[in-house]
Amino acid sequence: METPLLNLKRQYQQLRPELEKALAAVFESQRFIRGPELKELESAVADYHGIAHAVGVASGTDALLLLLEALDLKPGDEVITTPFTFVATAETILRAGATPVFVDIDPATFNLDPNRLEAARTEKTRGVVPVHLFGLAADLDPILAWAEKNRLWVMEDCAQAFGAAYRGRKVGTFGVGGAFSFFPSKNLGGFGDGGLVTTADSRRAETVRILSEHGGRDKYNVVMLGHNSRLDTLQAAVLLVKLRYLDEWNRNRRRLAAGYNRRLAGVGDLRLPAEPEGSYHTYNQYTVRTGQRDRLQKFLAERKVGTAIYYPFALHQQELFRKTARIAGSLEQSEATSREVLSLPIDPLLTEAEQDYVIEQVKEFFG
Ligand SMILES: *Cc1c(COP(=O)(O)O)cnc(C)c1O
């Protein structure tokens, strides 16, 4: 049986009539840039989060970058984040003119460990970018409390966590802004690149919008150095259709995760992902740890079970960040984790028989 990590073809087949209708409407209107579907998506996403503003941009990376630019960083400023994440989290801190400062993760959650923040703080620290990795909210209460005490901002990298919540509240609504990605493999994925910024602050929303349109208040009133970073109308049309299914898909992901948790408990040396009290994990990835990771991955590949390693290296281990980032304290947990993680199939449309098959193969490996 073939069980890919993610089965976007199946999702497309299921939604094909609705998607084709939505795309055809854009083709007919020929309003590919800032068409009405974009406004509709922005207000649907703002409503979904119960937040005042949502601004579509060209990618999740640009969502991070434009938010950081709207925070007016100066050369030498420091922004604390995790090294166990996708490159965009730290790359955008550099692009915005600041220095990324890496602190270690809590290996139980894969997320930034709030206990490491204070030791990383200097007079140059401006803020912290927690990442809600794999769909699990970072431990926001202590992060927000520490930031408030030190007059620093918190900006959320929500790229993997659309629909996830922390103590009953959706991620992307806690700090100065949330950066979301619509990359096809995210929980809400488009037909290409796309991203979005959420914020409660109307001036910040306006700045992000201006930055996304060449820095102009309008076409011939350019007030800052901007970008061309818009969310295409076609992407917005696709995302509006998929948004209607997102909660159901996230529930499916959670059901599959619960199945893995129940049936893989105690198998070999596997360590299963945690879901701390009060979090609503949306499992963009279901990621286990084992000392035999590479052998397990090879075994599963031979049996056509799709897996992936997120992430085989922490960011501070890569050349760019070796030269540009500051390391605060030991990053031993991030390094050890990167050697042991493996993500198993958690496609929201995965069938019970397919999950049974995956579980059987994993059990067979560990004998
Ligand atoms: C995907 C991702 C991004 C970047 O999003 P793109 O839409 O691919 O630019 C940023 N941060 C994290 C944690 C991601 O997973």
mmCIF file of C-alpha atoms and ligand atoms in Angstrom:
data_model
loop_
_atom_site.group_PDB
_atom_site.id
_atom_site.type_symbol
_atom_site.label_atom_id
_atom_site.label_comp_id
_atom_site.label_asym_id
_atom_site.label_seq_id
_atom_site.Cartn_x
_atom_site.Cartn_y
_atom_site.Cartn_z
ATOM 1 C CA MET A 1 0.000 0.000 0.000
ATOM 2 C CA GLU A 2 1.343 3.453 -0.875
ATOM 3 C CA THR A 3 0.935 6.058 1.834
ATOM 4 C CA PRO A 4 2.498 9.388 0.935
ATOM 5 C CA LEU A 5 3.299 11.872 3.697
ATOM 6 C CA LEU A 6 0.693 14.204 2.238
ATOM 7 C CA ASN A 7 -1.803 13.441 -0.521
ATOM 8 C CA LEU A 8 -2.681 16.730 -2.164
ATOM 9 C CA LYS A 9 -4.015 14.976 -5.267
ATOM 10 C CA ARG A 10 -6.736 13.320 -3.228
ATOM 11 C CA GLN A 11 -7.682 16.641 -1.663
ATOM 12 C CA TYR A 12 -7.870 18.207 -5.123
ATOM 13 C CA GLN A 13 -10.028 15.401 -6.496
ATOM 14 C CA GLN A 14 -12.435 15.797 -3.606
ATOM 15 C CA LEU A 15 -12.784 19.582 -3.997
ATOM 16 C CA ARG A 16 -12.354 19.773 -7.754
ATOM 17 C CA PRO A 17 -15.818 21.090 -8.733
ATOM 18 C CA GLU A 18 -15.710 23.872 -6.122
ATOM 19 C CA LEU A 19 -12.125 24.808 -6.907
ATOM 20 C CA GLU A 20 -12.703 24.897 -10.650
ATOM 21 C CA LYS A 21 -15.723 27.119 -10.164
ATOM 22 C CA ALA A 22 -13.767 29.493 -7.926
ATOM 23 C CA LEU A 23 -10.847 29.657 -10.371
ATOM 24 C CA ALA A 24 -13.160 30.099 -13.370
ATOM 25 C CA ALA A 25 -14.717 33.138 -11.698
ATOM 26 C CA VAL A 26 -11.275 34.774 -11.476
ATOM 27 C CA PHE A 27 -10.492 33.831 -15.079
ATOM 28 C CA GLU A 28 -13.730 35.484 -16.176
ATOM 29 C CA SER A 29 -13.073 38.654 -14.189
ATOM 30 C CA GLN A 30 -9.368 38.794 -15.198
ATOM 31 C CA ARG A 31 -8.745 40.629 -11.916
ATOM 32 C CA PHE A 32 -5.608 38.717 -10.980
ATOM 33 C CA ILE A 33 -4.140 41.429 -8.755
ATOM 34 C CA ARG A 34 -6.188 42.650 -5.742
ATOM 35 C CA GLY A 35 -9.385 41.120 -7.048
ATOM 36 C CA PRO A 36 -12.449 40.915 -4.775
ATOM 37 C CA GLU A 37 -11.540 37.374 -3.619
ATOM 38 C CA LEU A 38 -8.481 38.746 -1.836
ATOM 39 C CA LYS A 39 -10.549 41.130 0.313
ATOM 40 C CA GLU A 40 -13.003 38.323 0.954
ATOM 41 C CA LEU A 41 -10.214 36.003 2.093
ATOM 42 C CA GLU A 42 -8.642 38.670 4.291
ATOM 43 C CA SER A 43 -11.905 39.315 6.092
ATOM 44 C CA ALA A 44 -12.707 35.591 6.363
ATOM 45 C CA VAL A 45 -9.283 34.951 7.952
ATOM 46 C CA ALA A 46 -9.612 37.959 10.265
ATOM 47 C CA ASP A 47 -13.061 36.705 11.387
ATOM 48 C CA TYR A 48 -11.735 33.170 11.805
ATOM 49 C CA HIS A 49 -9.140 34.503 14.228
ATOM 50 C CA GLY A 50 -11.368 37.103 15.835
ATOM 51 C CA ILE A 51 -8.763 39.750 15.041
ATOM 52 C CA ALA A 52 -9.130 43.163 13.398
ATOM 53 C CA HIS A 53 -6.723 42.804 10.470
ATOM 54 C CA ALA A 54 -5.466 40.213 8.016
ATOM 55 C CA VAL A 55 -3.223 41.260 5.125
ATOM 56 C CA GLY A 56 -2.435 38.864 2.291
ATOM 57 C CA VAL A 57 1.163 38.811 0.997
ATOM 58 C CA ALA A 58 3.136 36.723 -1.494
ATOM 59 C CA SER A 59 4.496 34.078 0.912
ATOM 60 C CA GLY A 60 4.912 33.108 4.539
ATOM 61 C CA THR A 61 8.475 34.353 4.306
ATOM 62 C CA ASP A 62 7.236 37.782 3.240
ATOM 63 C CA ALA A 63 4.657 37.742 6.029
ATOM 64 C CA LEU A 64 7.539 37.396 8.504
ATOM 65 C CA LEU A 65 9.716 39.927 6.697
ATOM 66 C CA LEU A 66 7.104 42.651 6.285
ATOM 67 C CA LEU A 67 6.015 42.330 9.910
ATOM 68 C CA LEU A 68 9.636 42.599 11.040
ATOM 69 C CA GLU A 69 10.163 45.626 8.790
ATOM 70 C CA ALA A 70 7.053 47.214 10.277
ATOM 71 C CA LEU A 71 8.759 46.858 13.684
ATOM 72 C CA ASP A 72 11.566 49.206 12.619
ATOM 73 C CA LEU A 73 14.650 47.192 13.490
ATOM 74 C CA LYS A 74 18.038 48.886 13.480
ATOM 75 C CA PRO A 75 21.407 47.314 12.653
ATOM 76 C CA GLY A 76 22.718 45.610 15.777
ATOM 77 C CA ASP A 77 19.245 44.943 17.160
ATOM 78 C CA GLU A 78 18.743 41.378 18.303
ATOM 79 C CA VAL A 79 15.741 39.125 17.848
ATOM 80 C CA ILE A 80 15.559 35.874 19.771
ATOM 81 C CA THR A 81 14.221 32.733 18.119
ATOM 82 C CA THR A 82 14.624 28.971 17.859
ATOM 83 C CA PRO A 83 17.225 27.254 15.672
ATOM 84 C CA PHE A 84 14.926 24.236 15.217
ATOM 85 C CA THR A 85 12.729 25.678 12.456
ATOM 86 C CA PHE A 86 12.537 26.371 8.747
ATOM 87 C CA VAL A 87 15.201 28.758 7.444
ATOM 88 C CA ALA A 88 12.700 31.575 6.787
ATOM 89 C CA THR A 89 12.223 32.292 10.501
ATOM 90 C CA ALA A 90 15.815 33.475 10.958
ATOM 91 C CA GLU A 91 16.572 34.534 7.378
ATOM 92 C CA THR A 92 13.911 37.253 7.616
ATOM 93 C CA ILE A 93 15.425 38.594 10.860
ATOM 94 C CA LEU A 94 18.685 39.092 8.942
ATOM 95 C CA ARG A 95 16.854 40.588 5.951
ATOM 96 C CA ALA A 96 15.146 43.073 8.258
ATOM 97 C CA GLY A 97 18.589 44.227 9.374
ATOM 98 C CA ALA A 98 18.812 42.568 12.785
ATOM 99 C CA THR A 99 20.768 39.680 14.299
ATOM 100 C CA PRO A 100 19.048 36.380 15.070
ATOM 101 C CA VAL A 101 19.841 35.026 18.526
ATOM 102 C CA PHE A 102 19.235 31.332 18.958
ATOM 103 C CA VAL A 103 18.021 29.762 22.186
ATOM 104 C CA ASP A 104 17.413 26.058 22.657
ATOM 105 C CA ILE A 105 14.129 24.172 22.478
ATOM 106 C CA ASP A 106 12.163 22.129 24.942
ATOM 107 C CA PRO A 107 12.635 18.654 23.444
ATOM 108 C CA ALA A 108 9.173 17.546 24.600
ATOM 109 C CA THR A 109 7.406 20.134 22.421
ATOM 110 C CA PHE A 110 10.104 20.985 19.818
ATOM 111 C CA ASN A 111 9.359 24.643 20.609
ATOM 112 C CA LEU A 112 11.471 27.474 22.038
ATOM 113 C CA ASP A 113 12.134 26.937 25.737
ATOM 114 C CA PRO A 114 10.929 30.067 27.612
ATOM 115 C CA ASN A 115 13.368 29.322 30.442
ATOM 116 C CA ARG A 116 16.249 30.186 28.128
ATOM 117 C CA LEU A 117 15.067 33.682 27.251
ATOM 118 C CA GLU A 118 16.417 35.681 30.169
ATOM 119 C CA ALA A 119 19.993 34.471 29.701
ATOM 120 C CA ALA A 120 19.819 35.483 26.017
ATOM 121 C CA ARG A 121 18.653 39.045 26.687
ATOM 122 C CA THR A 122 21.019 41.999 26.168
ATOM 123 C CA GLU A 123 20.421 45.733 25.844
ATOM 124 C CA LYS A 124 20.139 45.126 22.085
ATOM 125 C CA THR A 125 17.245 42.667 22.350
ATOM 126 C CA ARG A 126 14.064 43.969 20.679
ATOM 127 C CA GLY A 127 11.784 40.973 20.558
ATOM 128 C CA VAL A 128 11.254 37.262 20.236
ATOM 129 C CA VAL A 129 9.816 35.145 17.412
ATOM 130 C CA PRO A 130 8.357 31.922 18.781
ATOM 131 C CA VAL A 131 7.512 29.333 16.110
ATOM 132 C CA HIS A 132 4.457 27.132 16.565
ATOM 133 C CA LEU A 133 6.304 24.173 15.133
ATOM 134 C CA PHE A 134 4.433 21.285 13.495
ATOM 135 C CA GLY A 135 1.116 22.897 14.541
ATOM 136 C CA LEU A 136 1.735 23.076 18.294
ATOM 137 C CA ALA A 137 1.605 26.504 19.928
ATOM 138 C CA ALA A 138 4.790 27.575 21.683
ATOM 139 C CA ASP A 139 4.385 28.077 25.433
ATOM 140 C CA LEU A 140 3.155 31.646 25.041
ATOM 141 C CA ASP A 141 2.221 32.643 28.614
ATOM 142 C CA PRO A 142 5.780 32.714 29.993
ATOM 143 C CA ILE A 143 7.103 34.157 26.725
ATOM 144 C CA LEU A 144 4.576 37.015 26.765
ATOM 145 C CA ALA A 145 5.113 37.673 30.482
ATOM 146 C CA TRP A 146 8.892 37.852 30.040
ATOM 147 C CA ALA A 147 8.543 40.111 26.992
ATOM 148 C CA GLU A 148 6.149 42.465 28.730
ATOM 149 C CA LYS A 149 8.379 42.736 31.769
ATOM 150 C CA ASN A 150 11.311 43.697 29.557
ATOM 151 C CA ARG A 151 9.325 45.898 27.135
ATOM 152 C CA LEU A 152 9.990 43.624 24.179
ATOM 153 C CA TRP A 153 7.629 42.462 21.466
ATOM 154 C CA VAL A 154 6.511 38.945 20.556
ATOM 155 C CA MET A 155 5.849 38.088 16.929
ATOM 156 C CA GLU A 156 4.430 34.670 16.085
ATOM 157 C CA ASP A 157 5.620 32.427 13.255
ATOM 158 C CA CYS A 158 2.318 30.652 12.566
ATOM 159 C CA ALA A 159 3.377 29.200 9.204
ATOM 160 C CA GLN A 160 2.700 25.633 10.352
ATOM 161 C CA ALA A 161 -0.158 26.340 12.718
ATOM 162 C CA PHE A 162 -3.245 27.732 10.980
ATOM 163 C CA GLY A 163 -6.150 26.879 13.305
ATOM 164 C CA ALA A 164 -3.973 25.902 16.280
ATOM 165 C CA ALA A 165 -4.837 27.406 19.663
ATOM 166 C CA TYR A 166 -3.253 28.092 23.039
ATOM 167 C CA ARG A 167 -5.507 28.204 26.106
ATOM 168 C CA GLY A 168 -8.574 28.509 23.910
ATOM 169 C CA ARG A 169 -7.251 31.313 21.733
ATOM 170 C CA LYS A 170 -6.034 30.985 18.143
ATOM 171 C CA VAL A 171 -2.341 31.493 17.450
ATOM 172 C CA GLY A 172 -1.566 34.661 15.529
ATOM 173 C CA THR A 173 -3.577 36.776 17.987
ATOM 174 C CA PHE A 174 -1.165 36.971 20.932
ATOM 175 C CA GLY A 175 1.670 39.272 19.964
ATOM 176 C CA VAL A 176 2.332 42.218 17.662
ATOM 177 C CA GLY A 177 1.459 40.052 14.677
ATOM 178 C CA GLY A 178 1.201 36.556 13.261
ATOM 179 C CA ALA A 179 2.842 35.350 10.047
ATOM 180 C CA PHE A 180 1.019 32.600 8.147
ATOM 181 C CA SER A 181 2.057 30.598 5.089
ATOM 182 C CA PHE A 182 -0.157 29.083 2.398
ATOM 183 C CA PHE A 183 2.650 26.963 0.939
ATOM 184 C CA PRO A 184 0.899 23.870 -0.483
ATOM 185 C CA SER A 185 1.992 21.533 2.331
ATOM 186 C CA LYS A 186 0.705 23.739 5.171
ATOM 187 C CA ASN A 187 -2.638 22.961 6.815
ATOM 188 C CA LEU A 188 -4.242 25.647 4.653
ATOM 189 C CA GLY A 189 -2.323 25.387 1.402
ATOM 190 C CA GLY A 190 -2.787 27.202 -1.900
ATOM 191 C CA PHE A 191 -1.849 26.295 -5.443
ATOM 192 C CA GLY A 192 1.567 27.891 -5.071
ATOM 193 C CA ASP A 193 3.118 30.432 -2.732
ATOM 194 C CA GLY A 194 1.091 32.694 -0.501
ATOM 195 C CA GLY A 195 1.121 34.206 2.967
ATOM 196 C CA LEU A 196 -0.750 36.442 5.354
ATOM 197 C CA VAL A 197 -0.186 38.700 8.336
ATOM 198 C CA THR A 198 -2.634 38.973 11.233
ATOM 199 C CA THR A 199 -2.505 41.889 13.637
ATOM 200 C CA ALA A 200 -4.795 43.739 16.019
ATOM 201 C CA ASP A 201 -2.996 47.045 15.388
ATOM 202 C CA SER A 202 -4.467 49.062 12.519
ATOM 203 C CA ARG A 203 -1.325 51.140 11.968
ATOM 204 C CA ARG A 204 0.826 48.025 11.760
ATOM 205 C CA ALA A 205 -1.644 46.432 9.326
ATOM 206 C CA GLU A 206 -1.519 49.555 7.187
ATOM 207 C CA THR A 207 2.305 49.572 7.230
ATOM 208 C CA VAL A 208 2.422 45.923 6.139
ATOM 209 C CA ARG A 209 -0.025 46.672 3.330
ATOM 210 C CA ILE A 210 2.027 49.666 2.196
ATOM 211 C CA LEU A 211 5.243 47.612 2.329
ATOM 212 C CA SER A 212 3.558 44.950 0.177
ATOM 213 C CA GLU A 213 2.711 47.513 -2.519
ATOM 214 C CA HIS A 214 6.078 49.173 -3.199
ATOM 215 C CA GLY A 215 5.918 51.285 -0.068
ATOM 216 C CA GLY A 216 3.205 53.483 -1.514
ATOM 217 C CA ARG A 217 0.190 54.908 0.312
ATOM 218 C CA ASP A 218 -1.135 54.916 -3.210
ATOM 219 C CA LYS A 219 0.522 54.435 -6.561
ATOM 220 C CA TYR A 220 2.279 57.809 -6.745
ATOM 221 C CA ASN A 221 2.762 58.514 -3.067
ATOM 222 C CA VAL A 222 5.672 56.276 -2.109
ATOM 223 C CA VAL A 223 6.588 56.781 1.543
ATOM 224 C CA MET A 224 8.893 53.867 2.372
ATOM 225 C CA LEU A 225 11.113 51.268 0.739
ATOM 226 C CA GLY A 226 8.723 48.448 -0.058
ATOM 227 C CA HIS A 227 8.255 45.268 -2.015
ATOM 228 C CA ASN A 228 5.981 43.778 -4.614
ATOM 229 C CA SER A 229 4.410 41.170 -2.337
ATOM 230 C CA ARG A 230 0.742 40.569 -2.947
ATOM 231 C CA LEU A 231 -1.368 37.477 -2.516
ATOM 232 C CA ASP A 232 -2.695 36.590 -5.984
ATOM 233 C CA THR A 233 -6.447 36.659 -6.505
ATOM 234 C CA LEU A 234 -6.241 33.089 -7.837
ATOM 235 C CA GLN A 235 -4.615 31.923 -4.609
ATOM 236 C CA ALA A 236 -7.217 33.769 -2.557
ATOM 237 C CA ALA A 237 -10.002 32.054 -4.529
ATOM 238 C CA VAL A 238 -8.480 28.607 -3.849
ATOM 239 C CA LEU A 239 -7.896 29.403 -0.174
ATOM 240 C CA LEU A 240 -11.478 30.621 0.315
ATOM 241 C CA VAL A 241 -12.721 27.199 -0.792
ATOM 242 C CA LYS A 242 -10.230 25.316 1.365
ATOM 243 C CA LEU A 243 -10.833 27.487 4.433
ATOM 244 C CA ARG A 244 -14.350 26.022 4.625
ATOM 245 C CA TYR A 245 -12.807 22.572 5.170
ATOM 246 C CA LEU A 246 -9.908 23.535 7.390
ATOM 247 C CA ASP A 247 -11.475 22.839 10.790
ATOM 248 C CA GLU A 248 -12.680 19.436 9.639
ATOM 249 C CA TRP A 249 -9.241 18.610 8.234
ATOM 250 C CA ASN A 250 -7.583 19.722 11.458
ATOM 251 C CA ARG A 251 -9.960 17.486 13.427
ATOM 252 C CA ASN A 252 -8.985 14.603 11.136
ATOM 253 C CA ARG A 253 -5.308 15.309 11.755
ATOM 254 C CA ARG A 254 -5.957 15.268 15.499
ATOM 255 C CA ARG A 255 -7.859 11.982 15.253
ATOM 256 C CA LEU A 256 -4.988 10.412 13.288
ATOM 257 C CA ALA A 257 -2.467 11.725 15.832
ATOM 258 C CA ALA A 258 -4.517 10.241 18.677
ATOM 259 C CA GLY A 259 -4.498 6.907 16.807
ATOM 260 C CA TYR A 260 -0.719 6.989 16.443
ATOM 261 C CA ASN A 261 -0.307 8.004 20.087
ATOM 262 C CA ARG A 262 -2.458 5.125 21.261
ATOM 263 C CA ARG A 263 -1.026 2.447 19.026
ATOM 264 C CA LEU A 264 2.638 3.407 18.909
ATOM 265 C CA ALA A 265 3.000 3.922 22.667
ATOM 266 C CA GLY A 266 5.790 1.708 23.991
ATOM 267 C CA VAL A 267 6.929 0.577 20.533
ATOM 268 C CA GLY A 268 10.736 0.335 20.352
ATOM 269 C CA ASP A 269 12.451 3.478 21.615
ATOM 270 C CA LEU A 270 9.872 5.773 19.987
ATOM 271 C CA ARG A 271 9.132 9.073 21.668
ATOM 272 C CA LEU A 272 5.758 10.386 20.583
ATOM 273 C CA PRO A 273 4.829 14.072 20.246
ATOM 274 C CA ALA A 274 3.415 15.790 23.314
ATOM 275 C CA GLU A 275 0.294 17.916 23.449
ATOM 276 C CA PRO A 276 0.559 20.001 26.604
ATOM 277 C CA GLU A 277 -2.594 20.803 28.575
ATOM 278 C CA GLY A 278 -4.456 23.750 27.080
ATOM 279 C CA SER A 279 -3.079 23.477 23.545
ATOM 280 C CA TYR A 280 -4.983 22.602 20.405
ATOM 281 C CA HIS A 281 -2.345 20.951 18.226
ATOM 282 C CA THR A 282 -3.174 20.906 14.527
ATOM 283 C CA TYR A 283 -0.448 18.431 13.497
ATOM 284 C CA ASN A 284 0.969 19.924 10.347
ATOM 285 C CA GLN A 285 3.452 17.152 11.080
ATOM 286 C CA TYR A 286 3.239 14.126 13.327
ATOM 287 C CA THR A 287 6.850 13.851 14.416
ATOM 288 C CA VAL A 288 8.363 11.025 16.447
ATOM 289 C CA ARG A 289 11.878 10.547 17.788
ATOM 290 C CA THR A 290 14.024 7.442 17.670
ATOM 291 C CA GLY A 291 17.714 6.631 17.924
ATOM 292 C CA GLN A 292 17.281 4.526 14.760
ATOM 293 C CA ARG A 293 15.779 7.305 12.665
ATOM 294 C CA ASP A 294 17.722 6.791 9.414
ATOM 295 C CA ARG A 295 17.196 3.035 9.420
ATOM 296 C CA LEU A 296 13.488 3.444 10.166
ATOM 297 C CA GLN A 297 13.104 5.949 7.340
ATOM 298 C CA LYS A 298 14.790 3.610 4.881
ATOM 299 C CA PHE A 299 12.671 0.669 6.038
ATOM 300 C CA LEU A 300 9.460 2.684 5.611
ATOM 301 C CA ALA A 301 10.529 4.007 2.187
ATOM 302 C CA GLU A 302 11.010 0.420 0.985
ATOM 303 C CA ARG A 303 7.404 -0.220 2.048
ATOM 304 C CA LYS A 304 6.186 2.939 0.312
ATOM 305 C CA VAL A 305 5.426 4.841 3.492
ATOM 306 C CA GLY A 306 6.297 8.493 2.915
ATOM 307 C CA THR A 307 8.226 10.199 5.715
ATOM 308 C CA ALA A 308 10.293 13.357 6.066
ATOM 309 C CA ILE A 309 12.947 14.741 8.359
ATOM 310 C CA TYR A 310 12.065 18.160 9.702
ATOM 311 C CA TYR A 311 14.779 19.240 10.344
ATOM 312 C CA PRO A 312 17.995 17.297 9.709
ATOM 313 C CA PHE A 313 20.089 20.284 10.856
ATOM 314 C CA ALA A 314 19.423 23.129 13.229
ATOM 315 C CA LEU A 315 19.917 26.584 11.729
ATOM 316 C CA HIS A 316 23.026 27.468 13.736
ATOM 317 C CA GLN A 317 24.743 24.454 12.155
ATOM 318 C CA GLN A 318 24.425 25.960 8.685
ATOM 319 C CA GLU A 319 27.022 28.233 7.133
ATOM 320 C CA LEU A 320 24.959 31.423 6.821
ATOM 321 C CA PHE A 321 23.954 31.471 10.464
ATOM 322 C CA ARG A 322 27.356 30.365 11.707
ATOM 323 C CA LYS A 323 28.551 33.673 10.277
ATOM 324 C CA THR A 324 25.661 35.915 11.224
ATOM 325 C CA ALA A 325 23.700 34.676 14.218
ATOM 326 C CA ARG A 326 24.466 34.783 17.916
ATOM 327 C CA ILE A 327 24.137 31.627 19.966
ATOM 328 C CA ALA A 328 22.809 32.036 23.487
ATOM 329 C CA GLY A 329 23.669 29.080 25.661
ATOM 330 C CA SER A 330 23.786 25.432 24.739
ATOM 331 C CA LEU A 331 21.768 24.325 21.693
ATOM 332 C CA GLU A 332 22.270 20.701 22.544
ATOM 333 C CA GLN A 333 18.549 19.837 22.556
ATOM 334 C CA SER A 334 18.049 21.249 19.057
ATOM 335 C CA GLU A 335 21.042 19.309 17.753
ATOM 336 C CA ALA A 336 20.036 16.028 19.404
ATOM 337 C CA THR A 337 16.466 16.435 18.187
ATOM 338 C CA SER A 338 17.563 17.037 14.593
ATOM 339 C CA ARG A 339 19.363 13.689 14.651
ATOM 340 C CA GLU A 340 16.310 11.737 15.815
ATOM 341 C CA VAL A 341 13.127 13.216 14.327
ATOM 342 C CA LEU A 342 10.957 11.594 11.693
ATOM 343 C CA SER A 343 7.562 12.779 10.493
ATOM 344 C CA LEU A 344 4.951 10.137 9.629
ATOM 345 C CA PRO A 345 2.003 10.467 7.205
ATOM 346 C CA ILE A 346 -0.731 12.652 8.663
ATOM 347 C CA ASP A 347 -2.668 13.680 5.608
ATOM 348 C CA PRO A 348 -6.132 14.813 6.729
ATOM 349 C CA LEU A 349 -7.706 12.442 4.195
ATOM 350 C CA LEU A 350 -5.576 9.436 5.180
ATOM 351 C CA THR A 351 -7.890 6.411 5.496
ATOM 352 C CA GLU A 352 -8.044 4.134 8.500
ATOM 353 C CA ALA A 353 -6.647 1.268 6.400
ATOM 354 C CA GLU A 354 -3.720 3.433 5.320
ATOM 355 C CA GLN A 355 -2.939 4.425 8.892
ATOM 356 C CA ASP A 356 -3.204 0.774 9.974
ATOM 357 C CA TYR A 357 -0.634 -0.031 7.300
ATOM 358 C CA VAL A 358 1.771 2.683 8.471
ATOM 359 C CA ILE A 359 1.482 1.535 12.091
ATOM 360 C CA GLU A 360 2.040 -2.113 11.124
ATOM 361 C CA GLN A 361 5.214 -1.214 9.239
ATOM 362 C CA VAL A 362 6.588 0.819 12.141
ATOM 363 C CA LYS A 363 5.840 -2.037 14.547
ATOM 364 C CA GLU A 364 7.433 -4.530 12.197
ATOM 365 C CA PHE A 365 10.594 -2.438 12.085
ATOM 366 C CA PHE A 366 10.938 -2.484 15.835
ATOM 367 C CA GLY A 367 9.997 -6.195 15.851
HETATM 368 C C1 LIG B 1 6.777 27.335 5.612
HETATM 369 C C2 LIG B 1 7.397 28.124 6.692
HETATM 370 C C3 LIG B 1 7.758 29.475 6.527
HETATM 371 C C4 LIG B 1 7.787 30.171 5.198
HETATM 372 O O1 LIG B 1 6.633 30.122 4.454
HETATM 373 P P1 LIG B 1 6.700 30.219 2.863
HETATM 374 O O2 LIG B 1 5.259 30.430 2.500
HETATM 375 O O3 LIG B 1 7.245 28.924 2.357
HETATM 376 O O4 LIG B 1 7.532 31.380 2.492
HETATM 377 C C5 LIG B 1 8.208 30.184 7.631
HETATM 378 N N1 LIG B 1 8.341 29.605 8.836
HETATM 379 C C6 LIG B 1 8.040 28.299 9.031
HETATM 380 C C7 LIG B 1 8.201 27.722 10.385
HETATM 381 C C8 LIG B 1 7.581 27.518 7.971
HETATM 382 O O5 LIG B 1 7.294 26.226 8.165
#
